[in-house]
Short mmCIF file of C-alpha atoms and ligand atoms in Angstrom, two decimals:
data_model
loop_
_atom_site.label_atom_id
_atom_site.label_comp_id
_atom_site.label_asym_id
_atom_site.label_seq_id
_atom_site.Cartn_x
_atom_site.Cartn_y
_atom_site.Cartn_z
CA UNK A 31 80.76 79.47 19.55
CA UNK A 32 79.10 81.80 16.49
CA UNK A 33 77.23 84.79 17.74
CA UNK A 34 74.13 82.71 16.77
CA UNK A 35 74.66 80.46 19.40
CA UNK A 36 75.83 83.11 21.90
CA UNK A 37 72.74 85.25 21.47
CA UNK A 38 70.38 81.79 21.89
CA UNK A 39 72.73 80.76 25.36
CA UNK A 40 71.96 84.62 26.61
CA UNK A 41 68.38 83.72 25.19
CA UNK A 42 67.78 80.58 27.18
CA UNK A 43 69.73 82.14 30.55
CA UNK A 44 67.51 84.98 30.75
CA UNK A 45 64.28 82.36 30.46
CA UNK A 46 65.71 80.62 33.48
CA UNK A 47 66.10 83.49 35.46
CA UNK A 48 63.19 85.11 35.32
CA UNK A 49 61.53 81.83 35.98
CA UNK A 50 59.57 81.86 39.29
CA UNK A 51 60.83 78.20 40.06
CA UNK A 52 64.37 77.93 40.83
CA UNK A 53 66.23 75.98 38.72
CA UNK A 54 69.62 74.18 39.59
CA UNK A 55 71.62 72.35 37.19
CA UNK A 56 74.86 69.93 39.21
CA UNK A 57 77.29 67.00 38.20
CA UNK A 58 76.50 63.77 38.88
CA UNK A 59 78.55 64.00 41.73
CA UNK A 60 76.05 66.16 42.99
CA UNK A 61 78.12 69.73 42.59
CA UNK A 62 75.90 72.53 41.82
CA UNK A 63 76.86 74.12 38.22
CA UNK A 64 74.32 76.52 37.70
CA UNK A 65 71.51 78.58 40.18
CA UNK A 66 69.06 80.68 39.06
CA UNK A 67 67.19 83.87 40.75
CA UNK A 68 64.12 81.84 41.67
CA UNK A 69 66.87 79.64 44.02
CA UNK A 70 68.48 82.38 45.05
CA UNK A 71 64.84 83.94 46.56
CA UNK A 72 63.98 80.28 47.13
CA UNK A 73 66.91 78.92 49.16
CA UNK A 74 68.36 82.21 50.37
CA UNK A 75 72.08 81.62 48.86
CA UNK A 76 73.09 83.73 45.79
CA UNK A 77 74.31 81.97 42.77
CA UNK A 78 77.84 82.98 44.26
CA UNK A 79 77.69 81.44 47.70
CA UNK A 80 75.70 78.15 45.95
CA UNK A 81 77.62 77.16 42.61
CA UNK A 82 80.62 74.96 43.24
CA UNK A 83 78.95 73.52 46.51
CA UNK A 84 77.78 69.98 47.06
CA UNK A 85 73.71 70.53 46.64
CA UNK A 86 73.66 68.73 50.45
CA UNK A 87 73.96 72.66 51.13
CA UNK A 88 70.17 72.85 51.12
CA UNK A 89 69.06 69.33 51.98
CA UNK A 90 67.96 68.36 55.70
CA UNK A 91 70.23 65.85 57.50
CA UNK A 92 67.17 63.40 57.30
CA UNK A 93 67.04 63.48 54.18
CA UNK A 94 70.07 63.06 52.81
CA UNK A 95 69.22 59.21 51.82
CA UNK A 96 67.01 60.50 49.51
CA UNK A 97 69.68 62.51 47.75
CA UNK A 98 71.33 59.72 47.27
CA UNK A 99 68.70 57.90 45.63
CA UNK A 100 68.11 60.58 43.06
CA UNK A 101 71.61 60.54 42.24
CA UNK A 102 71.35 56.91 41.32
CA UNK A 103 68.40 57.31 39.36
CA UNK A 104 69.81 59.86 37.44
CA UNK A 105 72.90 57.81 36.43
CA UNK A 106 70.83 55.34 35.05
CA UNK A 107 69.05 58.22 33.07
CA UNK A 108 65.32 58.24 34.64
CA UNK A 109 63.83 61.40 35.27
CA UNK A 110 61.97 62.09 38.88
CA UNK A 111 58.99 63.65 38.45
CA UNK A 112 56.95 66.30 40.94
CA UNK A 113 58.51 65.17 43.85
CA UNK A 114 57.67 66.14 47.08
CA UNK A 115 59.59 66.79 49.32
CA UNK A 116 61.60 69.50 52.22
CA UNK A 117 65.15 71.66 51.78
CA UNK A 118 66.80 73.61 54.41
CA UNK A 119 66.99 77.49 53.62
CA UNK A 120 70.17 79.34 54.78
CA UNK A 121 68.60 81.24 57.38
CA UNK A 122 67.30 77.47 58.64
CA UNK A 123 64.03 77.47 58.14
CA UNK A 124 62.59 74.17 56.01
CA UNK A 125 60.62 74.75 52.78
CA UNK A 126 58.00 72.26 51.14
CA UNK A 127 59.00 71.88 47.87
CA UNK A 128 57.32 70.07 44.10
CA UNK A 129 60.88 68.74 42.62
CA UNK A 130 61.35 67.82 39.07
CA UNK A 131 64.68 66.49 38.30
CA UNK A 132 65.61 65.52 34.49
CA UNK A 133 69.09 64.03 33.12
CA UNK A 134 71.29 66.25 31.40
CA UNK A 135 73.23 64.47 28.34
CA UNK A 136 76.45 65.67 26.04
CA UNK A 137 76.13 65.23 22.12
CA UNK A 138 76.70 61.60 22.91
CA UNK A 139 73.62 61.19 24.79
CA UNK A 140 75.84 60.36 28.25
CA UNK A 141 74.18 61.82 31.11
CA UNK A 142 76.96 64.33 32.66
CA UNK A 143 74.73 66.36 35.06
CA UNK A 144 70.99 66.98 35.91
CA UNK A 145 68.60 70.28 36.02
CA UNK A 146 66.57 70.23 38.96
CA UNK A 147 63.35 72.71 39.11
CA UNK A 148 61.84 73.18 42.53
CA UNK A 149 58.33 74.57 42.95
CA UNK A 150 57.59 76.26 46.41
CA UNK A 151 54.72 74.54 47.82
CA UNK A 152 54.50 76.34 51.09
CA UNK A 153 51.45 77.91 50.42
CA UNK A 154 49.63 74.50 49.25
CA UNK A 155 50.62 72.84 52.09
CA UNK A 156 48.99 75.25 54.42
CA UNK A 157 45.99 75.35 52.52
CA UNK A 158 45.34 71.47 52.90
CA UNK A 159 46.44 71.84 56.37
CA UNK A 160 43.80 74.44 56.88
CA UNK A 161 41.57 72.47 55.30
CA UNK A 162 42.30 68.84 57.36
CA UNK A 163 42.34 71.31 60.25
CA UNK A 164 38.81 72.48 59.63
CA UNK A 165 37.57 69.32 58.65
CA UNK A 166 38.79 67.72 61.73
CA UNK A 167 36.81 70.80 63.53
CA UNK A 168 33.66 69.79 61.89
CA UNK A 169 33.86 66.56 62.44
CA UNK A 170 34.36 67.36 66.08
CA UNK A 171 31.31 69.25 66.20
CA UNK A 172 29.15 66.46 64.43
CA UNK A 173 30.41 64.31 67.09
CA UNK A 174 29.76 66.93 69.95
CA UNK A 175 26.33 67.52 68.41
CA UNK A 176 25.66 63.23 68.01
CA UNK A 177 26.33 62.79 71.13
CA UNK A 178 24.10 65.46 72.68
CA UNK A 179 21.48 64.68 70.51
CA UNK A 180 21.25 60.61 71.38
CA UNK A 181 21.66 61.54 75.32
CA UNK A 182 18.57 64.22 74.61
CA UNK A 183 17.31 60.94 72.62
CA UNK A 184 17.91 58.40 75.61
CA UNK A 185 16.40 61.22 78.10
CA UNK A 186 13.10 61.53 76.08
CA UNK A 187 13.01 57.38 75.77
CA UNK A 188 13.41 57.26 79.18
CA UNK A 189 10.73 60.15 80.05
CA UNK A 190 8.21 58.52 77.26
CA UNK A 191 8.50 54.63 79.19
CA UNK A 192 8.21 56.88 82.89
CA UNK A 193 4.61 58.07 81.19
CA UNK A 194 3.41 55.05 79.92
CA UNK A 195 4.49 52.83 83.02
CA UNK A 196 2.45 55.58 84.85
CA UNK A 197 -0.67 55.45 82.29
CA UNK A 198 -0.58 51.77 82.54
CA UNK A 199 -0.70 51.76 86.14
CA UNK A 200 -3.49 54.65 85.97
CA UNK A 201 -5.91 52.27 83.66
CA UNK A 202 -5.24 49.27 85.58
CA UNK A 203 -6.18 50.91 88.76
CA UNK A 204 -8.92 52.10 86.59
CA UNK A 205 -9.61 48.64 85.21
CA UNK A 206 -10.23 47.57 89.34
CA UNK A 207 -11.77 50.48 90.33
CA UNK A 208 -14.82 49.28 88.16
CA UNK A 209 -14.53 45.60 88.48
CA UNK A 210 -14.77 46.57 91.96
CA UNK A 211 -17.32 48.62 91.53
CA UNK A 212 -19.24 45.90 90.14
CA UNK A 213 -18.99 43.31 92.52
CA UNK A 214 -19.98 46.17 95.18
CA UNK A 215 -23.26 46.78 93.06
CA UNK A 216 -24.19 43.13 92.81
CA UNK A 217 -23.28 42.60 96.35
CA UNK A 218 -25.57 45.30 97.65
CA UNK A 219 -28.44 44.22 94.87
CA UNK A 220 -28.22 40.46 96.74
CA UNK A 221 -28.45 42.42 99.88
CA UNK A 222 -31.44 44.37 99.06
CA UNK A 223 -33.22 41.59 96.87
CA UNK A 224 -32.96 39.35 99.69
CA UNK A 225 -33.48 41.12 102.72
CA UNK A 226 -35.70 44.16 102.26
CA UNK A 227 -37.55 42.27 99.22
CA UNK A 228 -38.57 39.65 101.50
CA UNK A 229 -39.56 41.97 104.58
CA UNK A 230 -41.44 43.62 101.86
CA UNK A 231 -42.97 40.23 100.69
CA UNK A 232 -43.71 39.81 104.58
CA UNK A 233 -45.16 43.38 104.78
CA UNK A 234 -47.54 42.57 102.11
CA UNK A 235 -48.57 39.40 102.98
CA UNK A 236 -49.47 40.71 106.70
CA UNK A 237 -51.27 43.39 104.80
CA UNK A 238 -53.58 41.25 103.26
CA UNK A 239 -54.05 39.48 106.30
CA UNK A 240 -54.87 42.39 107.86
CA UNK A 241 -57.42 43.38 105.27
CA UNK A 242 -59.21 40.02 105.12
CA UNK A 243 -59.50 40.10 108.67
CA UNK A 244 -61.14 43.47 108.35
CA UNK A 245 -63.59 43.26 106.24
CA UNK A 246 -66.31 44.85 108.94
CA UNK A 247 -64.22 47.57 109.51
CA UNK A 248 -64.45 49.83 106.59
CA UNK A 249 -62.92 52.83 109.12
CA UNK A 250 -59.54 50.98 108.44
CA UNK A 251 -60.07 49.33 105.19
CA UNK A 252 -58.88 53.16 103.46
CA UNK A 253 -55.96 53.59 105.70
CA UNK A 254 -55.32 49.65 104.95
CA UNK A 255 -55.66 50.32 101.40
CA UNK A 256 -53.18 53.13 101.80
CA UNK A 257 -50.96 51.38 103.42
CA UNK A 258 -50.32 47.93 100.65
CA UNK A 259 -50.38 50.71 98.18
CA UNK A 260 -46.95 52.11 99.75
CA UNK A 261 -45.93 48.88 100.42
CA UNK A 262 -45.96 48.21 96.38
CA UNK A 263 -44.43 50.74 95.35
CA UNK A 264 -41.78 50.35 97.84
CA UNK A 265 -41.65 47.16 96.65
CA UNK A 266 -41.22 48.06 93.14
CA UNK A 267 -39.01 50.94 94.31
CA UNK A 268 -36.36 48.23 95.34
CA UNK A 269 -37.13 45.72 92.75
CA UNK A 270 -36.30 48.88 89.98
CA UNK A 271 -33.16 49.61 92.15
CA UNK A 272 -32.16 45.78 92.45
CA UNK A 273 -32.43 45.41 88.90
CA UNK A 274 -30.42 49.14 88.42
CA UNK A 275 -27.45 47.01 90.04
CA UNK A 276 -27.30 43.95 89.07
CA UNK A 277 -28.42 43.68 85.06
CA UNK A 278 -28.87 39.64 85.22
CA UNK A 279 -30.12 40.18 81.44
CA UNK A 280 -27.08 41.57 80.50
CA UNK A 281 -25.35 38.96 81.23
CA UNK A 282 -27.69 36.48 80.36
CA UNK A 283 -28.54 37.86 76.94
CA UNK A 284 -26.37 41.13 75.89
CA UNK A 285 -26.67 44.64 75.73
CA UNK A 286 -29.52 45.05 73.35
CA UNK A 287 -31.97 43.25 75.28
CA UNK A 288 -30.67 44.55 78.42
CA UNK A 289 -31.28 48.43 76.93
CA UNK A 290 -34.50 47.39 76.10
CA UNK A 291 -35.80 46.51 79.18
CA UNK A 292 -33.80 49.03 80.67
CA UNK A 293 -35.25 52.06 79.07
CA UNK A 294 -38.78 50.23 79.55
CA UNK A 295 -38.59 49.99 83.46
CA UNK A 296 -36.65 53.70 83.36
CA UNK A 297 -39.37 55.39 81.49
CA UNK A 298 -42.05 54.00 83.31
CA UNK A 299 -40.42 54.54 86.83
CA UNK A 300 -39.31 58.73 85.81
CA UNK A 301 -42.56 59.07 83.71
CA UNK A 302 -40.68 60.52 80.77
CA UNK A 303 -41.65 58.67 77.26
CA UNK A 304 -38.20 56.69 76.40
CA UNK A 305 -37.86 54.13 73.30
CA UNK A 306 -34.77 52.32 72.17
CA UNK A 307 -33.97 52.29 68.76
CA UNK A 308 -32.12 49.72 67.13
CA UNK A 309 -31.16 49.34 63.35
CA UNK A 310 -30.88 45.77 62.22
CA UNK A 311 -31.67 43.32 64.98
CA UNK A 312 -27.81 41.48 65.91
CA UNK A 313 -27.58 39.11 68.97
CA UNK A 314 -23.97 39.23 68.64
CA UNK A 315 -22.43 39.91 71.81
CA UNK A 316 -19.34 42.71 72.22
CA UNK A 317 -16.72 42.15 74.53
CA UNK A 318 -18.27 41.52 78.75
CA UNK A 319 -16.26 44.71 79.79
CA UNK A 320 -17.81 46.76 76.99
CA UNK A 321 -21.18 45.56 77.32
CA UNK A 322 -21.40 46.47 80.68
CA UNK A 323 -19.66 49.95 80.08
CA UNK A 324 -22.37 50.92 77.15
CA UNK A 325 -25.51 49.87 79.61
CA UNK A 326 -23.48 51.44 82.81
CA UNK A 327 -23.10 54.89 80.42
CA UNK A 328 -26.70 54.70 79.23
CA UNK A 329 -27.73 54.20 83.23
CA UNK A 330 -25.78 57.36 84.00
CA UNK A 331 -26.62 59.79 81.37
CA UNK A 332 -30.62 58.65 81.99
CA UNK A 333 -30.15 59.44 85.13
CA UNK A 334 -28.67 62.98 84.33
CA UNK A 335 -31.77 63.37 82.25
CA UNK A 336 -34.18 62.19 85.16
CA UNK A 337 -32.21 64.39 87.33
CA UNK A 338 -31.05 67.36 85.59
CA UNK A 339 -32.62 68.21 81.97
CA UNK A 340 -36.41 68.62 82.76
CA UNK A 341 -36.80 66.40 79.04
CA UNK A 342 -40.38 64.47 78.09
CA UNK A 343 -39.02 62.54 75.68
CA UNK A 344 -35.82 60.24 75.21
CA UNK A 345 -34.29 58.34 72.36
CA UNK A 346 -31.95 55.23 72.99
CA UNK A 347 -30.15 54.64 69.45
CA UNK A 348 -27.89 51.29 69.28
CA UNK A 349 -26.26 51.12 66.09
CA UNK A 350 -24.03 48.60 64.73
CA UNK A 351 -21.62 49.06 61.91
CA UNK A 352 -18.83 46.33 61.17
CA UNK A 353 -16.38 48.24 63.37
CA UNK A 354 -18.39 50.02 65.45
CA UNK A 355 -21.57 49.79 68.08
CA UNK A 356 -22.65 53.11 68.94
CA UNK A 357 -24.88 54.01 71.64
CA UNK A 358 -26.63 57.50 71.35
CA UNK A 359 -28.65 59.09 74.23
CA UNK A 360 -30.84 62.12 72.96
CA UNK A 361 -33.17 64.48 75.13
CA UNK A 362 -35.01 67.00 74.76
CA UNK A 363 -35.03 68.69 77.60
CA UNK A 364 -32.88 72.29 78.92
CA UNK A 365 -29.33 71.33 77.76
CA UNK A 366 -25.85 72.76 79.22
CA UNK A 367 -22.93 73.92 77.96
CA UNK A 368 -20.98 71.24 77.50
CA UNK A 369 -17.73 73.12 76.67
CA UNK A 370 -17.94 74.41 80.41
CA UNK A 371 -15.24 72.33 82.15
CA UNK A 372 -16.92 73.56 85.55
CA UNK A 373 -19.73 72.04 84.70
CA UNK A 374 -18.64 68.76 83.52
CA UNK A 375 -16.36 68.77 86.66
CA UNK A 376 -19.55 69.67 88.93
CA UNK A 377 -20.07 66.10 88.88
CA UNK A 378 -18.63 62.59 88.56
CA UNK A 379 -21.11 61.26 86.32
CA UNK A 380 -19.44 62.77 83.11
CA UNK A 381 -16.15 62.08 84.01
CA UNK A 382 -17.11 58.82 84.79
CA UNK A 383 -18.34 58.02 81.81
CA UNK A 384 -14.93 59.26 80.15
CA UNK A 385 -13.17 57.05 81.85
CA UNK A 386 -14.96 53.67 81.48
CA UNK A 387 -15.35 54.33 77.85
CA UNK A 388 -11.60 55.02 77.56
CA UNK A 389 -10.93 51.86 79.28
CA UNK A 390 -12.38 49.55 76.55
CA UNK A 391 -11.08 52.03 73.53
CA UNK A 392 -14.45 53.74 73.14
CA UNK A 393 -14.97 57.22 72.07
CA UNK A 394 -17.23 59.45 74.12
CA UNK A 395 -18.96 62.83 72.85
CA UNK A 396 -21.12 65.20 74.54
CA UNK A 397 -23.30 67.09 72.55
CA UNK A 398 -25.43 70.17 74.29
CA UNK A 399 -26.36 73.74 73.98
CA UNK A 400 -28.30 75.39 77.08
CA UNK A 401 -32.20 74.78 75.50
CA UNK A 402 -32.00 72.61 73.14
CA UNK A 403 -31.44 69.23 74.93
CA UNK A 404 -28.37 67.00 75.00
CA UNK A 405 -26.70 64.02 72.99
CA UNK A 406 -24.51 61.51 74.33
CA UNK A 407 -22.71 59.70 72.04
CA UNK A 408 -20.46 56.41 72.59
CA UNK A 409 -18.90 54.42 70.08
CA UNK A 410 -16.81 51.42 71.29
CA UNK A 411 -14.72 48.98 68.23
CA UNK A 412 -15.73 45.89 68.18
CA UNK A 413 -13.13 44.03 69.32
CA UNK A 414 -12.80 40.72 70.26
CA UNK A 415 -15.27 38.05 68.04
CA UNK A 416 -18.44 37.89 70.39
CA UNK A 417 -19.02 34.94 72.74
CA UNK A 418 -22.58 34.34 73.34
CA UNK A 419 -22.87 33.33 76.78
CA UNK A 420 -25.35 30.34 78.11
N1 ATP B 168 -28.90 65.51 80.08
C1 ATP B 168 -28.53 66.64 80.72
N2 ATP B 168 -29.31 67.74 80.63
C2 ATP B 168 -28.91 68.88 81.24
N3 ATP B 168 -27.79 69.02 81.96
C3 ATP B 168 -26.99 67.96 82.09
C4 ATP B 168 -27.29 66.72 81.48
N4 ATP B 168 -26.29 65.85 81.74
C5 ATP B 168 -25.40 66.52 82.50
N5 ATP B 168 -25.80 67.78 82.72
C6 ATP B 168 -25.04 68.84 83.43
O1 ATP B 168 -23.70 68.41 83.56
C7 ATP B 168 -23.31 68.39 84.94
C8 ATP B 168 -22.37 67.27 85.20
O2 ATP B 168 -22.99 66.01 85.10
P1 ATP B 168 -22.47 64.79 85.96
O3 ATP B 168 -23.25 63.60 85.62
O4 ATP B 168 -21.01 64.75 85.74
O5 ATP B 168 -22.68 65.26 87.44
P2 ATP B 168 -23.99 65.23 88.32
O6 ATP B 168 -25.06 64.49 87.63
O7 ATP B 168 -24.29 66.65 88.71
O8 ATP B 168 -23.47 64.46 89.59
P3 ATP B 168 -23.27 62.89 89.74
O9 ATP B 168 -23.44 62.27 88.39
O10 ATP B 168 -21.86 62.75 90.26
O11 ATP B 168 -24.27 62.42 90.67
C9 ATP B 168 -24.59 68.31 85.67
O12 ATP B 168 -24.47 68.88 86.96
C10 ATP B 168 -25.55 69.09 84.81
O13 ATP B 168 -25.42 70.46 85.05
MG1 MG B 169 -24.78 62.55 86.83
#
């Protein structure tokens, strides 16, 4: 060799060494020929102890198959590329390597050996298994957290049915409650119509009996006189309250007319001035149930007028809109303050109303401030097409 050559060799070994890889060069037979300083940190054995050995020095009993195979590959002149594998260290302990392994040729081009640089991948491998170890974590926790969440889910779904199972059941009591309440009304208006009116009918008659037959006797003609005078307004006392109960014209011919006559017999019997107001005539009928719960409302908050606001004048307003009938009771008289739930509790005329309007999907509002009179305000949708009864 020329001292050109010599210098280049010393050139190229000193590359090797102070490579951080290690680099190995052996025979085909597998003998190591050459070990560098990164194998010598790498695999613990100095270039000493290492050269001249079979390379199974540093390769794990399992895996000496694969050894094998590389050797074969070699003699056929392929090159292995980043290959990943484990070797044995001397003190024992296993290191993840990156292994490229090339052919080494003569002049001729035979392959007489191989170079084998090994990449320490120690530090890789704990990062991904940090990483798989933390994802595995989170997906854990996203299960942990699923699973609460659709068990809070199932609890709430369970809580929400419990409430409306117990609202239905409230509104269907409800629903009875006033059917029953109506039958009991009608029942004691047959009662009253045909019992008392006809006593009353009987009273009369004797009355003028009486008075015919007493003509001469003009000491008891006043007291006589007296006397049918009670007995008609009794009479019309029970006629008002038979009719109160049992609205035949509402069923007969609907809410409007039933209002009408309503507010008529009301104003006349309380003596405060009352009209019902009605935008464009309609004879179509709402639903039977919401019929009766707009003329049952107006009934009630009359009769908290009558008894309670000290008014002279009333307005009735039925309104119709294509969604909509709205009833509207307006006085004039002292007022309350309707945002007083002792009040509204006092009674259970108010919270009656509520309720019945609630149970056909109307909306009720009470309008008042003490002194300037009160507005109640229903407006029920308009449901079902109307069925105009016989
Ligand atoms: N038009 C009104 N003018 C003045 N105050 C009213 C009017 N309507 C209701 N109120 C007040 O609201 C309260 C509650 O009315 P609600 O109809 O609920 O009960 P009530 O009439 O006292 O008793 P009930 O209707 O059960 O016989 C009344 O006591 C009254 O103070
Ligand atoms: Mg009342």
């Amino acid at each position: 060799m020329d001292a050109r050559s010599n210098e280049l060799s010393a050139w190229l070994a000193a590359i090797v060494d102070s490579s951080d890889d290690a680099i190995v060069s052996k025979t085909l037979e597998g003998v190591v020929t050459s070990w560098n300083r990164g194998a010598e940190r790498l695999f613990g054995y100095s270039a000493a102890e290492a050269v001249g050995q079979h390379i199974s020095l540093i390769i794990p009993e399992d895996r000496k198959a694969e050894e094998d195979d590389v050797l074969a590959r070699l003699r056929r002149g392929e090159r292995i590329d980043h290959f990943e594998t484990v070797r044995r260290a001397k003190d024992g302990h296993l290191v993840p390597i990156s292994l490229t392994v090339s052919p080494v040729r003569d002049v001729k081009g035979t392959v007489i050996g191989a170079s084998k640089v090994a990449r320490n991948i120690t530090e890789r491998i704990h990062a991904e298994e940090a990483l798989r170890r933390v994802h595995a974590e989170l997906e854990e926790r996203v299960r942990a957290r699923t699973a609460e969440l659709s068990s809070a889910n199932e609890s709430l779904r369970v809580e929400m049915a419990e409430r409306q199972r117990v609202e239905q059941e409230r509104i269907q009591l409800l629903t009875r409650l006033v059917l029953a309440q109506e039958d009991e009304r009608r029942r004691i208006a047959r009662e009253l119509h045909d019992q008392l009116g006809q006593q009353l009918t009987a009273l009369r008659l004797t009355l003028e009996t009486l008075k015919a037959q007493s003509v001469e006797r003009s000491d008891l003609r006043v007291q006589i006189e007296t006397l049918e005078e009670l007995a008609r307004q009794l009479d019309e006392d029970v006629a008002f309250r038979v009719w109160e109960l049992r609205p035949t014209v509402l069923e007969n011919l609907g809410v409007q007319a039933a209002l009408t006559n309503y507010v008529r017999h009301w104003s006349k019997h309380f003596g405060i001035r009352a009209q019902l107001l009605t935008g464009q005539s309609t004879d179509e009928r709402l639903t039977s149930e919401a019929e009766t719960m707009m003329y049952r409302l107006a009934q009630e908050a009359l009769n908290n007028v009558a008894k309670h606001a000290r008014a002279d004048h009333v307005d009735v307003v039925l309104e119709r809109s294509a969604e909509h009938v709205s009833l509207i009771i307006e006085d004039n008289g002292v007022g309350f303050d309707a945002s007083n739930a002792e009040t509204i509790g006092e009674g259970l005329g108010l919270i009656g109303m509520r309720e019945r309007a609630a149970l056909v999907g109307a909306d009720l509002q009470i309008e008042s401030t003490p002194g300037r009179g009160t507005t109640v305000i229903v407006r029920a949708p308009v449901v079902a097409p109307a069925i105009k009864s016989a």
